[in-house]
Amino acid sequence: MSIPLAEKLRPHNLDEYIGQEELTGSDGILRKALAIGNIPSMILWGPPGVGKTTLANIIAQQLSISFYTLSAVNSGVKEVRKVIDAADGMGGNAILFIDEIHRFSKSQQDSLLHAVEKGTITLIGATTENPSFEVISPLLSRCQVYILKPLGKKHLHILLENGRKELERQLKKPVIIKEEEALLQYSGGDARKLYNALELVTEQQKDTSQTIEITNKTVKSIISNRLAFYDKSGEMHYDIISAFIKSIRGSDPNAAVYWLARMTEAGEDPKFIARRLLILASEDIGNANPNALLLANNCFDAVEKIGWPESRIILSQTAIYLATSPKSNSAYEAIKKAQQTVKETGDLPVPLSLRNAPTKLMKEIGYGNNYQYAHQFEGNFKSMEFMPEGLSGKVFYKPGKNQREEDMRKKLKNLWKDKYKF
């Protein structure tokens, strides 16, 4: 069986490595750390095909130390302990690379803590998901997080040329890339997908022509027929989740369940889907139906407890509920406008009346003066100024046009009269 082009052209040192100049360039953090032979445990966070696994291999090769690889998809605590015991037997001079570390459960991640803290292993974890949500805090605090960016056009062009030359050498005939836009588009910034697409298009023509010519039309006709599947770590992954979210936002439960089925059939991580539902419940429904956030949160918890494949039912119930809920993005718009105002106005001082006064001196200089305790007044409300000077009357929250927020609008207008123009 022939070796795939992506594997054949995998870099073996930092000079061959394409992209991530902030980490691996002449002044890169990792290059400097490798130069002195001392690297920290780390989490490499970035989209698929940007070189996380390759970078881990290069680090191990350059340091000339034992290198163990585990995939979180099919490894557990038993496999982790086996590696740690082996590393301990060699005096702790080993790297453990865990691909898709976000798929490790809390107990599996816990099993790494002592070995990382003692230095028995240097951990390199790779993840496409935000480690703040997926890696437990004690482990995260013992690791440096390095963010790997999608490959830019200049990087993909270099990779494409490397691939073209290798295929030309391999096939012993000219390979001419007349147009590269379609190849770059299909790659989505993923080096592996770029090489796979280039290899596939070339393979389709190698027996029918003395010279292989690649155009956008050729690429689209071949790839659309052969690569029309869901790649849960690639571009289609983001396209499908986008269609799913937009269907719910657009109040179409049928489309939402269809796109959900596309993901479940492809083996998508249920926690990934549940997390997106949780965000949507607040961003697109919000106070039009506050129960949406509660149900989405319960869905996330249930998915963690139940596992696959039964959790698909819970996801379906939640998706249908959210799709059929009234919609409002007023909370999302409110925080967006408030953040923009903060950027424009800076750190405005907190009014003295709103400041905490835990000491006698603070009370003497006016902290807390004139503050009106709402619960001492009828209706638990007293009109006073809560904004910094210069922002009085500034409106961030505009109730959405739905029954629940219309009731909120009336209540706020009754309380604040014309101050906020509710």
XYZ file of C-alpha atoms in Angstrom:
422
model
C 0.000 0.000 0.000
C 1.475 3.364 -1.021
C 2.224 5.996 1.577
C -0.157 8.986 1.373
C 1.379 12.190 0.049
C 0.656 14.042 3.302
C 2.644 11.469 5.271
C 5.445 11.306 2.726
C 5.988 15.073 2.907
C 5.660 15.405 6.682
C 8.461 17.758 7.901
C 11.260 16.310 10.061
C 12.649 19.554 11.510
C 11.624 23.147 12.176
C 13.331 24.422 9.030
C 11.028 22.239 6.926
C 7.955 23.131 9.008
C 5.516 25.488 7.266
C 3.492 28.070 9.215
C 3.242 29.066 12.896
C 6.188 31.461 12.621
C 5.421 32.959 16.057
C 6.261 29.565 17.569
C 8.790 28.066 15.178
C 10.385 31.009 13.350
C 13.879 32.316 14.096
C 12.546 34.184 17.154
C 9.797 31.676 17.942
C 9.132 30.581 21.515
C 9.356 26.870 20.778
C 12.490 27.178 18.660
C 14.249 28.979 21.510
C 13.050 26.419 24.051
C 14.263 23.562 21.847
C 17.630 25.268 21.381
C 18.287 25.021 25.119
C 16.755 21.548 25.313
C 14.057 22.475 27.803
C 10.400 22.493 26.790
C 7.351 22.752 29.055
C 4.322 20.488 29.008
C 1.981 22.079 26.500
C -1.404 22.068 24.820
C -1.379 22.741 21.077
C -4.744 24.267 20.193
C -5.724 24.816 16.588
C -7.850 23.619 13.657
C -7.115 20.368 11.806
C -4.150 20.077 9.465
C -2.042 22.956 10.816
C 0.798 20.790 12.119
C 0.053 19.863 15.746
C 1.117 16.212 15.448
C 4.042 17.114 13.197
C 5.284 19.686 15.700
C 5.147 17.135 18.525
C 7.185 14.663 16.449
C 9.777 17.310 15.578
C 10.169 18.246 19.245
C 10.775 14.619 20.225
C 13.244 14.062 17.366
C 15.221 17.197 18.136
C 15.456 16.386 21.847
C 16.294 12.722 21.051
C 14.097 11.380 23.847
C 11.474 8.641 24.060
C 8.200 9.581 22.400
C 4.875 7.950 23.217
C 1.654 8.616 21.312
C -1.888 8.005 22.507
C -5.184 8.923 20.887
C -7.879 10.023 23.314
C -10.440 8.318 21.062
C -9.243 4.794 21.867
C -7.031 5.153 24.958
C -7.923 5.289 28.629
C -6.381 5.458 32.109
C -4.823 2.008 31.680
C -2.837 3.092 28.605
C -1.823 6.379 30.251
C -0.474 4.585 33.356
C 1.420 2.113 31.186
C 3.250 4.997 29.465
C 3.921 6.769 32.767
C 5.378 3.576 34.288
C 7.626 3.116 31.246
C 8.799 6.744 31.418
C 9.391 6.470 35.158
C 11.580 3.431 34.553
C 13.770 5.563 32.271
C 14.167 8.350 34.793
C 11.341 10.480 33.428
C 12.971 11.479 30.152
C 9.981 11.041 27.824
C 7.327 12.915 25.875
C 3.717 11.752 25.859
C 1.698 13.089 22.939
C -2.093 12.800 23.296
C -4.088 13.561 20.174
C -7.616 14.946 20.701
C -6.972 15.396 24.413
C -10.332 17.170 24.694
C -11.968 13.734 24.398
C -10.338 12.547 27.639
C -12.735 12.461 30.588
C -11.943 14.240 33.873
C -10.692 11.002 35.462
C -8.459 10.282 32.471
C -6.987 13.786 32.643
C -6.575 13.429 36.410
C -4.372 10.386 35.797
C -1.828 12.649 34.072
C -1.501 15.259 36.815
C 1.068 13.669 39.121
C 3.363 12.575 36.291
C 3.274 16.025 34.669
C 3.898 17.771 37.999
C 6.822 15.476 38.884
C 8.286 15.766 35.399
C 8.015 12.024 34.762
C 6.565 12.931 31.384
C 6.459 16.068 29.296
C 2.893 16.201 28.058
C 1.999 17.497 24.601
C -1.740 17.533 24.047
C -3.382 18.410 20.743
C -6.922 19.749 20.533
C -9.242 21.456 18.089
C -11.466 22.593 20.978
C -10.942 25.484 23.389
C -8.819 23.973 26.212
C -10.419 26.364 28.708
C -13.587 24.266 28.385
C -12.127 20.850 27.645
C -8.998 20.513 29.816
C -9.354 20.395 33.600
C -7.956 23.444 35.409
C -5.218 21.604 37.414
C -3.788 20.114 34.213
C -4.195 23.341 32.256
C -2.273 25.258 34.945
C 0.674 22.887 34.497
C 0.823 23.384 30.720
C 1.604 26.181 28.331
C -1.149 26.706 25.760
C 0.101 27.457 22.261
C -2.438 28.550 19.648
C -1.814 27.303 16.102
C -3.435 29.351 13.357
C -4.980 28.147 10.082
C -2.429 28.086 7.289
C -2.471 31.187 5.083
C -2.401 31.317 1.308
C 1.396 31.737 1.185
C 1.838 28.599 3.320
C -0.605 26.565 1.236
C 1.121 27.692 -1.960
C 4.466 26.357 -0.660
C 2.845 23.046 0.349
C 1.151 22.779 -3.041
C 4.443 23.261 -4.849
C 6.135 20.661 -2.628
C 3.323 18.223 -3.385
C 3.452 18.903 -7.109
C 7.209 18.217 -7.258
C 6.867 14.983 -5.285
C 4.042 13.700 -7.508
C 6.023 14.641 -10.600
C 9.011 12.658 -9.301
C 6.794 9.750 -8.313
C 4.820 9.527 -11.584
C 7.750 10.448 -13.810
C 5.625 12.856 -15.851
C 4.937 16.599 -15.726
C 2.334 17.796 -13.208
C 1.195 21.314 -14.055
C -1.072 23.302 -11.755
C -2.678 25.827 -14.096
C -5.134 27.059 -11.462
C -4.890 26.555 -7.708
C -7.928 28.428 -6.317
C -10.174 25.349 -6.076
C -7.488 23.280 -4.361
C -6.875 26.046 -1.809
C -10.610 26.420 -1.249
C -11.126 22.706 -0.620
C -8.191 22.628 1.794
C -9.782 25.157 4.152
C -6.311 25.913 5.532
C -5.712 22.210 6.263
C -2.412 20.881 4.883
C -3.561 17.268 4.983
C -6.721 18.026 3.002
C -4.679 20.001 0.478
C -2.299 17.103 -0.125
C -5.169 14.581 -0.261
C -7.044 16.670 -2.832
C -3.941 17.192 -4.963
C -3.125 13.488 -4.843
C -6.690 12.481 -5.699
C -6.920 14.804 -8.709
C -3.533 13.637 -9.972
C -4.386 9.935 -9.502
C -7.525 10.358 -11.610
C -5.482 11.587 -14.583
C -2.228 9.648 -14.370
C -3.271 6.852 -16.752
C -5.031 9.013 -19.342
C -2.494 11.711 -20.121
C 1.238 12.175 -20.616
C 1.025 15.535 -18.906
C -1.212 16.069 -15.896
C -2.866 19.486 -15.940
C -4.824 20.701 -12.934
C -7.486 23.389 -13.340
C -10.286 24.619 -11.083
C -12.833 22.799 -13.253
C -10.938 19.501 -12.989
C -10.577 19.814 -9.231
C -14.267 20.614 -8.688
C -15.516 17.767 -10.885
C -13.288 15.132 -9.257
C -13.467 16.251 -5.651
C -17.199 16.905 -5.614
C -17.738 13.285 -6.680
C -15.187 11.684 -4.367
C -15.028 13.889 -1.275
C -18.704 14.630 -0.693
C -18.679 13.326 2.876
C -18.672 14.772 6.373
C -15.150 15.301 7.689
C -15.647 15.931 11.410
C -12.227 17.490 11.702
C -12.297 19.522 8.493
C -14.168 22.211 6.578
C -17.418 20.223 6.252
C -17.495 19.958 10.046
C -17.871 23.733 10.308
C -20.288 23.959 7.377
C -22.661 21.392 8.887
C -22.667 22.899 12.375
C -23.269 26.299 10.759
C -26.292 24.928 8.864
C -27.558 23.310 12.079
C -27.335 26.511 14.124
C -28.841 28.661 11.367
C -31.758 26.240 10.996
C -32.555 26.535 14.708
C -32.144 30.314 14.591
C -34.504 30.314 11.610
C -37.130 28.296 13.581
C -37.009 25.232 11.283
C -37.060 22.100 13.481
C -37.090 19.752 10.466
C -33.883 21.160 9.003
C -32.336 21.267 12.479
C -32.985 17.538 13.023
C -31.686 16.722 9.530
C -28.363 18.479 10.125
C -28.187 16.911 13.578
C -28.591 13.484 11.945
C -25.781 14.308 9.505
C -23.501 14.959 12.461
C -24.580 11.984 14.552
C -24.184 9.591 11.617
C -20.643 10.880 11.090
C -19.709 10.297 14.727
C -19.499 13.967 15.746
C -18.580 14.625 19.382
C -21.970 15.088 21.156
C -20.433 17.572 23.595
C -19.436 19.762 20.645
C -23.081 19.856 19.500
C -24.424 20.407 23.025
C -22.025 23.295 23.613
C -23.214 25.038 20.442
C -26.831 24.605 21.564
C -25.963 26.160 24.917
C -24.477 29.228 23.238
C -27.433 29.524 20.852
C -29.954 29.366 23.704
C -28.561 32.605 25.085
C -27.459 34.321 21.878
C -30.559 33.712 19.742
C -33.367 33.085 22.248
C -32.285 34.750 25.475
C -35.032 36.386 27.506
C -37.685 35.642 24.898
C -37.709 32.242 26.627
C -35.254 31.938 29.566
C -36.133 28.241 29.925
C -34.222 27.619 26.690
C -30.906 28.212 28.459
C -31.938 25.906 31.326
C -32.895 23.105 28.938
C -29.706 23.542 26.872
C -27.596 23.414 30.048
C -29.417 20.271 31.205
C -28.863 18.820 27.743
C -25.103 19.384 28.043
C -25.024 17.739 31.488
C -27.143 14.819 30.303
C -24.983 14.215 27.237
C -21.918 13.948 29.494
C -23.712 11.428 31.736
C -25.468 9.324 29.097
C -22.902 9.078 26.316
C -23.361 7.856 22.767
C -25.600 6.823 21.013
C -28.520 7.493 23.408
C -27.567 11.158 23.856
C -28.649 11.793 20.251
C -32.261 11.671 21.543
C -31.532 14.367 24.125
C -29.857 16.506 21.465
C -32.854 16.047 19.174
C -35.317 17.085 21.894
C -33.276 20.187 22.714
C -32.761 21.171 19.070
C -36.508 20.935 18.399
C -37.351 22.931 21.536
C -34.874 25.687 20.640
C -36.039 25.804 17.013
C -39.657 26.268 18.075
C -38.895 28.861 20.790
C -39.478 32.591 20.270
C -36.237 34.308 19.263
C -34.361 37.327 20.588
C -30.727 38.395 20.275
C -31.162 41.372 22.614
C -28.780 40.001 25.292
C -26.104 39.393 22.639
C -26.558 42.876 21.181
C -26.536 44.480 24.648
C -23.152 43.069 25.705
C -21.682 43.786 22.251
C -22.702 47.467 22.477
C -21.531 47.722 26.092
C -18.109 46.271 25.197
C -17.763 48.753 22.342
C -18.597 51.632 24.702
C -15.984 50.403 27.193
C -13.371 50.367 24.405
C -14.329 53.901 23.397
C -14.624 55.458 26.871
C -12.024 53.538 28.867
C -12.116 52.914 32.612
C -14.663 55.449 33.805
C -14.695 55.837 37.593
C -17.417 54.077 39.583
C -19.787 56.683 41.140
C -19.020 57.196 44.845
C -22.536 56.182 45.809
C -22.005 52.718 44.306
C -18.585 52.025 45.803
C -18.045 49.527 48.578
C -17.064 51.086 51.926
C -15.524 48.381 54.158
C -13.330 50.808 56.146
C -14.012 53.953 58.197
C -11.720 56.022 55.937
C -13.630 55.001 52.840
C -16.897 56.038 54.464
C -15.381 59.386 55.463
C -14.323 60.205 51.896
C -17.771 59.450 50.549
C -17.767 55.825 49.485
C -21.370 54.592 49.526
C -22.866 58.025 50.284
C -26.396 58.589 48.978
C -26.811 54.971 47.943
C -30.499 54.058 48.086
C -31.202 50.458 49.149
C -33.934 49.340 46.730
C -35.648 46.998 49.188
C -36.451 49.879 51.532
C -38.761 51.415 48.934
C -42.162 50.518 47.572
C -41.956 48.012 44.769
C -38.297 47.374 45.670
C -37.245 50.203 43.388
C -35.731 53.667 43.794
C -34.672 55.747 40.813
C -31.010 56.732 41.064
C -27.937 56.937 38.815
C -26.055 53.663 38.297
C -23.982 54.684 35.270
C -20.569 56.403 35.355
C -20.479 60.124 34.679
C -20.956 60.796 30.978
C -22.984 57.664 30.277
C -26.246 58.610 31.976
C -29.153 57.388 29.861
C -26.948 55.320 27.551
C -28.979 52.415 26.125
C -27.445 48.962 25.619
C -30.411 46.657 26.132
C -33.355 46.968 23.770
C -36.078 44.400 24.547
C -36.880 42.161 21.597
C -40.277 42.069 19.929
C -41.716 39.026 21.653
C -44.342 38.635 24.352
C -42.012 38.094 27.298
C -39.700 40.998 26.452
C -42.645 43.247 25.622
C -43.777 42.695 29.224
C -40.239 43.504 30.358
C -40.272 46.664 28.235
C -43.505 47.882 29.856
C -42.165 47.206 33.342
C -38.881 49.022 32.656
C -40.661 51.966 31.076
C -42.892 52.244 34.131
C -39.832 52.223 36.435
C -37.479 54.478 34.471
C -40.034 56.698 32.690
C -38.208 58.379 29.781
C -34.637 57.950 31.021
C -33.818 54.913 28.832
C -36.584 55.466 26.268
C -38.033 52.000 26.712
